[in-house]
Amino acid sequence: MDTSTPVERKRAIGILTATTRDDWYAGRESLLQAAPANADRLRQLESAAFLVSLETTAPTTQEEFSLACHCGDGTSRYFDKNFQVLVFANGRYGFNGEHSLTDATTDMRLCNTMVHDAEAAAAAAEVCTELDTVAAWPEPQVTELAFELSDAVLGHIARAIDYFDATVAAHELSTLAFNEFGKEQIKKLGVSPDAFVQMAMQLAYYRQFRHVPATYESASTKAFARGRTETSRSVSEHSVAWCRAMVDQPEQTDLLAKADQLREAIAHQARFTAQCARGGGIDRHLLGLEYALQPHEPRPAVFDDAVFAASRHWRMSTSQISDPILAAYGWGEVVDDGFGVAYRIEGDALHFNVVSRRMGSARLCRYLSDALTDMRFLLANAHRQPHEIRAEVDAVAKVLTSIKLLSASPRRPLSPVSTPASAPSSSPVPEPESTADADPFRAPTAAEAAVAHAVVGELDRLPSNEIICALEMRLSRFMRESLSWALPSAT
């Protein structure tokens, strides 16, 4: 059914599933009472293995696509369904699922089968075979489930629309496509990519709110029969100490000490996540004990302890799915003052989907980008002294200036001195001679070209505008305010 018009939206029963459980129960009862035939139609809908929604919208950007899959306008969905295939007007497709029945590993197995079967069918020769025109089917292959709607049901639908629209308006969804590096570069730093990203999220949150939140990461227990998930608690004394050192102690410029703190926090998180996957977590065990309590049994004090309750108030609900078929994925927050953060780790990129109740999702994405860059810088440069890094900043600035002048000159094309790319980036760059300074279109000196090669690689293989962009990016990383903890006296 096309629910894109206001009139049809007022008659779409799917929106009833977008309300609270109590309101949906009341709406469902009204639907059953409206007409005896509604019971069989509802049974067909609810017993289906999955649903297909033919959407009228055509999302293009990552945020548009994520939001369209997350909720749409609420009327072409049945949010109780575990698996709904969404096909958009521009040919893109995705899915929406209710989480209680399955976890992401199961859903992704189904998604992969669906995608691979669709691609195989599209590539098959018989798909392109010409067929003679055949007579129309005597009966339609698709039959509308036409529900009879009473005034009471229409009232429930109207209230559900108001509730849905208000809920969507109260939320902010932002995405981050971080393309500076990915899994392969993180591995070269000698740390776990997943734990690296977890620490980046903690640093980003700490910079935004000045405290570390209770953070949930899903750890799969599929190694066990009927295994689902365990909670990998990302916050530790190691991660808190490192975040405080990065944000609250900018006067301390011992990069090696901060790098050691970061490595220990990452290692601890990687060990604990592996322990949880082996059944060594605590949250599912405590949850089982809590649910096993009988009404007449005394309630252990731990379940009402304020610290225990705070430790389960997941202001950061996170999980990773890095399946290559995904363009985006995500979910909402699990507490009103929290974030739902989905992330993907690719070979050369990192992707984030952040949802919150207007807590600052876009701002958290910006802090995430800064944190990732800072962490890579910290682990890669911990052995260097601040004055060495400042020397590189100065050298890059000089090279950038000379190359900009050269590229703007109609008299002399860009032709940097050929220098091996392995030249040390911390090599001192001598002050240019006064005669060279007098010529604004002079060629770069050998020392300047050596630094340029060390910074962006094979410089002579790049067009001049790409050289400038690469150097500007490198320079901005060192000079921007978020690196003040590393270079407090840099200007």
XYZ file of C-alpha atoms in Angstrom:
491
model
C 0.000 0.000 0.000
C 1.256 3.470 -0.866
C 1.356 5.361 2.430
C 3.119 8.453 1.120
C 0.014 10.668 1.158
C -1.412 12.165 4.370
C -4.790 10.470 3.833
C -3.321 6.992 3.512
C -0.956 7.564 6.407
C -3.981 8.037 8.654
C -5.121 4.524 7.741
C -1.778 2.688 7.958
C -1.946 0.123 10.762
C 1.834 -0.405 10.744
C 2.309 2.848 12.639
C 0.589 1.235 15.644
C 3.729 -0.864 16.193
C 5.789 2.318 16.615
C 4.123 3.234 19.914
C 4.743 1.960 23.446
C 3.914 -1.673 24.130
C 0.815 -0.789 26.174
C -0.544 1.541 23.480
C 0.157 -1.006 20.750
C -1.707 -3.649 22.753
C -4.717 -1.341 23.059
C -4.594 -0.507 19.348
C -4.320 -4.173 18.411
C -7.336 -5.043 20.541
C -9.341 -2.289 18.850
C -8.273 -3.629 15.462
C -9.487 -7.118 16.356
C -12.796 -5.753 17.642
C -13.384 -3.623 14.536
C -14.197 -6.627 12.309
C -13.953 -10.437 12.647
C -11.971 -10.645 9.374
C -9.185 -8.511 10.838
C -8.015 -11.405 13.007
C -7.080 -13.570 10.001
C -5.426 -10.664 8.197
C -3.397 -9.858 11.279
C -2.428 -13.523 11.624
C -1.103 -13.574 8.051
C 0.926 -10.464 8.722
C 2.382 -11.639 12.016
C 3.130 -15.208 10.903
C 5.151 -14.150 7.846
C 8.842 -15.070 7.993
C 9.724 -11.564 6.834
C 8.146 -8.520 5.223
C 9.087 -6.525 2.119
C 8.458 -2.787 2.078
C 8.470 -1.048 -1.309
C 9.414 2.493 -0.293
C 8.519 5.621 -2.243
C 11.532 7.613 -1.008
C 15.002 7.700 -2.596
C 17.667 8.389 0.068
C 21.094 9.356 -1.268
C 23.417 10.508 1.536
C 24.582 8.199 4.309
C 22.508 10.059 6.884
C 19.400 9.975 4.683
C 19.862 6.264 4.022
C 20.470 5.470 7.698
C 17.417 7.440 8.805
C 15.248 5.863 6.106
C 16.212 2.368 7.242
C 15.941 3.294 10.907
C 12.384 4.597 10.842
C 11.155 6.030 7.532
C 7.814 7.719 8.108
C 6.674 4.799 10.257
C 3.717 3.756 8.138
C 5.311 1.292 5.722
C 6.818 -0.752 8.558
C 5.699 -3.348 11.049
C 8.207 -2.769 13.836
C 7.357 -6.017 15.659
C 8.794 -7.967 12.726
C 12.260 -9.417 13.166
C 13.276 -8.896 9.530
C 11.889 -6.380 7.060
C 13.462 -5.925 3.637
C 13.327 -2.295 2.503
C 13.554 -1.469 -1.214
C 13.772 2.229 -2.089
C 12.701 4.039 -5.242
C 16.305 4.545 -6.393
C 17.154 0.836 -6.171
C 18.953 0.926 -2.827
C 17.842 -1.583 -0.248
C 18.294 -2.322 3.413
C 16.549 -3.941 6.338
C 14.948 -3.100 9.652
C 14.581 -5.616 12.448
C 13.236 -6.033 15.965
C 16.190 -7.191 18.044
C 14.839 -9.602 20.662
C 14.653 -12.693 18.444
C 18.131 -12.594 16.892
C 21.485 -10.834 17.071
C 23.511 -9.139 14.364
C 25.461 -12.246 13.348
C 22.240 -14.062 12.437
C 20.770 -11.046 10.679
C 23.940 -10.524 8.652
C 23.958 -14.176 7.585
C 20.455 -13.681 6.207
C 21.384 -10.346 4.616
C 24.395 -11.896 2.897
C 22.285 -14.705 1.486
C 19.695 -12.221 0.250
C 22.279 -9.916 -1.349
C 24.326 -12.680 -2.953
C 21.218 -14.407 -4.332
C 19.973 -11.114 -5.775
C 23.334 -10.371 -7.390
C 23.603 -13.891 -8.782
C 20.111 -13.666 -10.263
C 20.833 -10.282 -11.825
C 23.991 -11.644 -13.443
C 22.406 -14.852 -14.746
C 22.086 -15.159 -18.510
C 18.467 -16.298 -18.352
C 17.476 -13.008 -16.730
C 18.244 -11.281 -20.026
C 16.474 -13.851 -22.173
C 13.647 -12.494 -24.318
C 10.285 -14.072 -23.568
C 7.114 -14.148 -25.577
C 4.269 -12.143 -24.118
C 2.011 -14.340 -22.041
C -1.535 -13.860 -20.928
C -2.099 -12.149 -17.618
C -2.520 -14.340 -14.584
C -6.201 -15.038 -13.969
C -5.774 -14.055 -10.333
C -3.443 -11.433 -8.880
C -0.326 -12.833 -7.228
C -0.396 -10.156 -4.541
C -3.531 -9.577 -2.530
C -3.987 -6.554 -0.300
C -4.777 -7.268 3.325
C -7.559 -4.716 3.565
C -8.220 -4.122 7.243
C -11.554 -2.705 8.315
C -10.911 0.318 10.500
C -13.307 1.647 13.105
C -13.250 5.145 14.550
C -11.502 3.711 17.599
C -8.737 2.238 15.429
C -8.359 5.499 13.492
C -7.981 7.283 16.809
C -5.212 4.903 17.850
C -3.477 5.452 14.487
C -3.687 9.243 14.843
C -2.153 9.103 18.312
C 0.519 6.702 17.082
C 1.454 9.129 14.281
C 1.792 11.970 16.777
C 3.916 9.808 19.076
C 6.116 8.596 16.212
C 6.671 12.068 14.750
C 7.528 13.506 18.163
C 9.955 10.661 18.867
C 11.743 11.092 15.536
C 11.906 14.878 15.986
C 13.483 14.394 19.411
C 16.362 12.423 17.911
C 19.534 13.365 16.079
C 21.269 10.945 13.711
C 24.767 11.704 12.439
C 27.307 9.685 10.504
C 31.080 9.843 10.256
C 33.055 8.429 7.340
C 36.639 8.536 8.593
C 38.887 7.865 5.594
C 42.331 8.766 6.954
C 43.134 5.192 8.004
C 41.512 1.896 8.953
C 42.178 -1.592 10.237
C 45.428 -2.193 8.380
C 47.098 0.971 9.660
C 45.889 0.326 13.223
C 47.361 -3.173 13.138
C 50.711 -1.704 12.145
C 50.633 0.208 15.436
C 50.530 -3.153 17.221
C 47.070 -2.843 18.800
C 43.584 -4.331 18.413
C 41.508 -2.324 15.885
C 38.260 -2.858 17.803
C 39.751 -1.885 21.175
C 41.440 1.100 19.483
C 38.039 2.350 18.299
C 36.512 1.737 21.732
C 39.148 3.972 23.317
C 38.501 6.623 20.658
C 34.831 6.674 21.636
C 35.724 7.095 25.302
C 38.112 9.958 24.561
C 35.536 11.633 22.310
C 32.847 11.373 24.983
C 35.238 12.616 27.684
C 36.158 15.664 25.615
C 32.493 16.447 25.061
C 31.128 15.822 28.573
C 34.237 15.696 30.815
C 33.468 12.277 32.265
C 33.644 8.671 31.079
C 30.236 6.984 30.688
C 29.182 3.417 31.341
C 29.887 1.883 27.942
C 28.344 -1.277 26.530
C 30.006 -3.249 23.765
C 28.337 -6.376 22.484
C 30.526 -9.502 22.722
C 29.208 -12.516 20.828
C 28.856 -15.834 22.677
C 27.932 -17.786 19.542
C 30.637 -20.306 20.444
C 28.083 -21.766 22.858
C 24.828 -23.525 21.984
C 22.041 -20.941 21.969
C 24.629 -18.312 22.785
C 23.647 -14.695 22.253
C 25.762 -11.872 23.661
C 27.659 -10.749 26.735
C 28.447 -7.211 27.817
C 32.033 -6.159 27.284
C 32.428 -3.209 29.648
C 34.784 -0.893 27.796
C 35.495 1.451 30.702
C 38.371 0.449 32.973
C 40.714 2.172 35.376
C 43.247 2.157 32.538
C 40.959 3.927 30.058
C 39.825 6.508 32.622
C 43.424 7.333 33.588
C 44.382 7.750 29.938
C 41.386 9.992 29.113
C 42.197 12.200 32.090
C 45.833 12.420 31.039
C 44.819 13.447 27.530
C 42.239 16.064 28.517
C 42.893 17.204 32.079
C 46.704 17.227 32.038
C 47.718 19.074 28.848
C 50.800 20.487 30.554
C 52.362 17.030 30.608
C 53.972 16.494 27.217
C 55.520 13.083 27.847
C 54.099 11.390 24.765
C 55.677 8.064 25.667
C 53.877 7.925 29.027
C 50.533 8.742 27.414
C 51.144 6.205 24.668
C 51.918 3.541 27.285
C 48.663 4.372 29.075
C 46.755 4.077 25.813
C 48.361 0.753 24.907
C 47.511 -0.661 28.340
C 43.891 0.518 28.053
C 43.593 -1.039 24.580
C 45.205 -4.303 25.700
C 42.906 -4.547 28.729
C 39.818 -4.010 26.579
C 40.923 -6.628 24.049
C 41.579 -9.169 26.828
C 38.249 -8.515 28.528
C 36.256 -8.775 25.289
C 37.886 -12.135 24.543
C 37.103 -13.239 28.098
C 33.442 -12.294 27.626
C 33.238 -14.234 24.360
C 34.493 -17.301 26.272
C 31.689 -16.949 28.813
C 33.706 -15.059 31.405
C 31.580 -11.919 31.583
C 29.493 -10.831 34.554
C 26.409 -9.054 33.225
C 24.488 -12.017 31.805
C 25.255 -14.028 34.942
C 23.886 -11.267 37.181
C 20.904 -10.773 34.882
C 20.078 -14.473 35.155
C 20.292 -14.371 38.938
C 18.039 -11.319 39.049
C 15.388 -12.891 36.832
C 15.567 -16.179 38.745
C 14.415 -14.483 41.945
C 10.981 -15.594 43.070
C 8.513 -13.010 44.438
C 8.795 -14.415 47.968
C 12.609 -14.462 48.005
C 14.658 -11.643 49.541
C 16.265 -9.378 46.961
C 20.076 -9.205 47.265
C 21.285 -5.699 48.045
C 23.600 -5.606 45.023
C 20.655 -5.271 42.636
C 19.554 -2.053 44.333
C 23.030 -0.635 44.841
C 23.444 2.851 43.370
C 26.902 2.133 41.965
C 25.704 -1.099 40.353
C 22.735 0.731 38.812
C 24.975 3.502 37.471
C 27.319 0.930 35.954
C 24.404 -0.449 33.920
C 23.110 2.929 32.752
C 24.605 2.555 29.284
C 25.158 6.095 28.049
C 27.217 4.562 25.251
C 25.656 1.499 23.612
C 28.134 0.311 20.988
C 28.718 -2.584 18.645
C 30.723 -3.390 15.539
C 29.596 -5.070 12.335
C 32.203 -4.886 9.594
C 30.494 -6.911 6.895
C 31.445 -5.596 3.428
C 27.838 -5.632 2.200
C 26.891 -2.876 4.645
C 26.835 0.760 3.587
C 25.451 1.846 6.960
C 23.729 0.462 10.018
C 22.706 1.599 13.469
C 20.167 1.809 16.268
C 18.902 4.212 18.887
C 20.126 4.962 22.375
C 19.166 2.613 25.240
C 18.843 5.389 27.863
C 17.396 8.855 27.347
C 20.702 10.617 28.057
C 22.819 8.265 25.988
C 24.063 7.444 22.493
C 23.659 4.472 20.202
C 26.966 4.109 18.338
C 27.317 1.570 15.543
C 30.664 1.302 13.813
C 32.340 -0.533 10.964
C 36.072 -1.164 10.681
C 37.302 -1.468 7.101
C 40.805 -1.972 5.796
C 41.391 1.708 5.086
C 38.434 3.474 6.709
C 36.226 3.649 9.796
C 32.499 4.406 9.738
C 30.231 5.499 12.580
C 26.473 5.941 12.969
C 25.534 7.949 16.079
C 21.974 8.394 17.379
C 20.813 10.271 20.478
C 17.976 12.335 21.890
C 19.556 15.624 20.824
C 22.567 15.003 23.062
C 24.983 16.189 20.372
C 25.418 13.344 17.872
C 27.102 15.548 15.256
C 29.431 17.005 17.861
C 30.377 13.530 19.100
C 31.242 12.582 15.507
C 33.618 15.547 15.311
C 35.244 14.551 18.590
C 35.517 10.985 17.299
C 37.393 12.160 14.217
C 39.771 14.180 16.386
C 40.277 11.303 18.827
C 41.134 8.808 16.086
C 43.686 11.160 14.534
C 45.197 12.017 17.912
C 45.516 8.366 18.934
C 47.278 7.378 15.751
C 49.579 10.385 16.129
C 50.294 9.444 19.747
C 51.153 5.799 19.071
C 53.205 6.619 15.968
C 55.168 9.524 17.475
C 55.547 8.614 21.152
C 59.284 8.053 20.729
C 59.840 11.590 19.443
C 60.475 14.748 21.418
C 58.135 17.763 21.141
C 60.874 19.921 19.610
C 61.315 17.332 16.842
C 57.618 17.454 16.029
C 57.639 21.246 16.020
C 60.586 21.155 13.624
C 58.531 19.005 11.268
C 55.595 21.406 11.545
C 57.851 24.310 10.622
C 59.401 22.353 7.765
C 56.047 21.345 6.312
C 54.815 24.930 6.570
C 57.823 26.161 4.590
C 57.425 23.480 1.943
C 53.733 24.259 1.639
C 54.431 27.949 1.158
C 57.048 27.385 -1.530
C 54.947 24.843 -3.417
C 51.918 27.133 -3.377
C 54.049 29.906 -4.830
C 55.491 27.596 -7.459
C 52.106 26.222 -8.494
C 50.770 29.767 -8.858
C 53.693 30.881 -11.019
C 53.191 30.945 -14.794
C 56.981 31.120 -15.220
C 58.063 27.909 -13.506
C 56.233 24.570 -13.225
C 56.346 22.547 -10.047
C 59.403 20.307 -10.104
C 60.526 19.312 -6.620
C 63.988 17.950 -6.167
C 63.948 14.162 -6.459
C 64.548 12.792 -2.985
C 63.912 9.286 -1.611
C 60.573 8.979 0.222
C 62.330 7.464 3.211
C 64.037 10.720 4.192
C 63.540 11.362 7.917
C 60.681 13.754 8.566
C 62.397 15.180 11.640
C 65.479 16.337 9.740
C 66.195 20.014 10.384
C 65.471 22.304 7.480
C 68.048 25.076 7.059
C 66.878 28.605 6.634
C 66.755 29.498 2.936
C 69.461 31.733 1.600
C 68.657 35.393 1.241
C 69.006 35.187 -2.538
C 66.484 32.381 -2.644
C 64.109 34.317 -0.429
C 64.263 37.171 -2.890
C 62.790 34.913 -5.577
C 59.223 33.956 -4.604
C 59.154 31.357 -7.379
C 62.337 29.519 -6.465
C 62.509 25.721 -6.588
C 62.320 23.891 -3.236
C 65.661 23.165 -1.624
C 66.830 19.576 -1.263
C 66.076 19.637 2.466
C 62.566 20.984 1.886
C 61.878 18.386 -0.769
C 63.145 15.650 1.576
C 60.614 16.673 4.219
C 57.870 16.863 1.621
C 58.656 13.344 0.430
C 58.624 12.022 3.977
C 55.247 13.624 4.607
C 53.242 12.667 1.535
C 55.324 10.016 -0.201
C 56.180 10.152 -3.892
C 55.586 13.859 -4.312
C 56.565 14.039 -7.965
C 53.786 11.602 -8.905
C 51.056 13.911 -7.629
C 49.529 16.903 -9.401
C 50.411 20.150 -7.674
C 46.907 20.689 -6.285
C 46.980 17.243 -4.635
C 50.367 18.017 -3.103
C 48.979 21.191 -1.585
C 45.924 19.385 -0.206
C 48.070 16.618 1.290
C 50.467 19.062 2.901
C 47.668 21.239 4.222
C 45.999 18.201 5.767
C 49.248 17.118 7.385
C 49.947 20.598 8.660
C 46.446 21.060 10.062
C 46.705 17.828 12.023
C 49.715 19.116 13.893
C 48.529 22.672 14.319
C 44.878 22.328 15.240
C 43.742 23.010 18.752
C 42.916 19.418 19.669
C 46.637 18.555 19.622
C 47.453 21.151 22.267
C 48.050 18.305 24.712
C 51.023 17.228 22.591
C 52.435 20.631 21.659
C 51.233 23.075 24.319
C 53.623 25.832 23.298
C 53.180 25.488 19.532
C 51.726 28.497 17.778
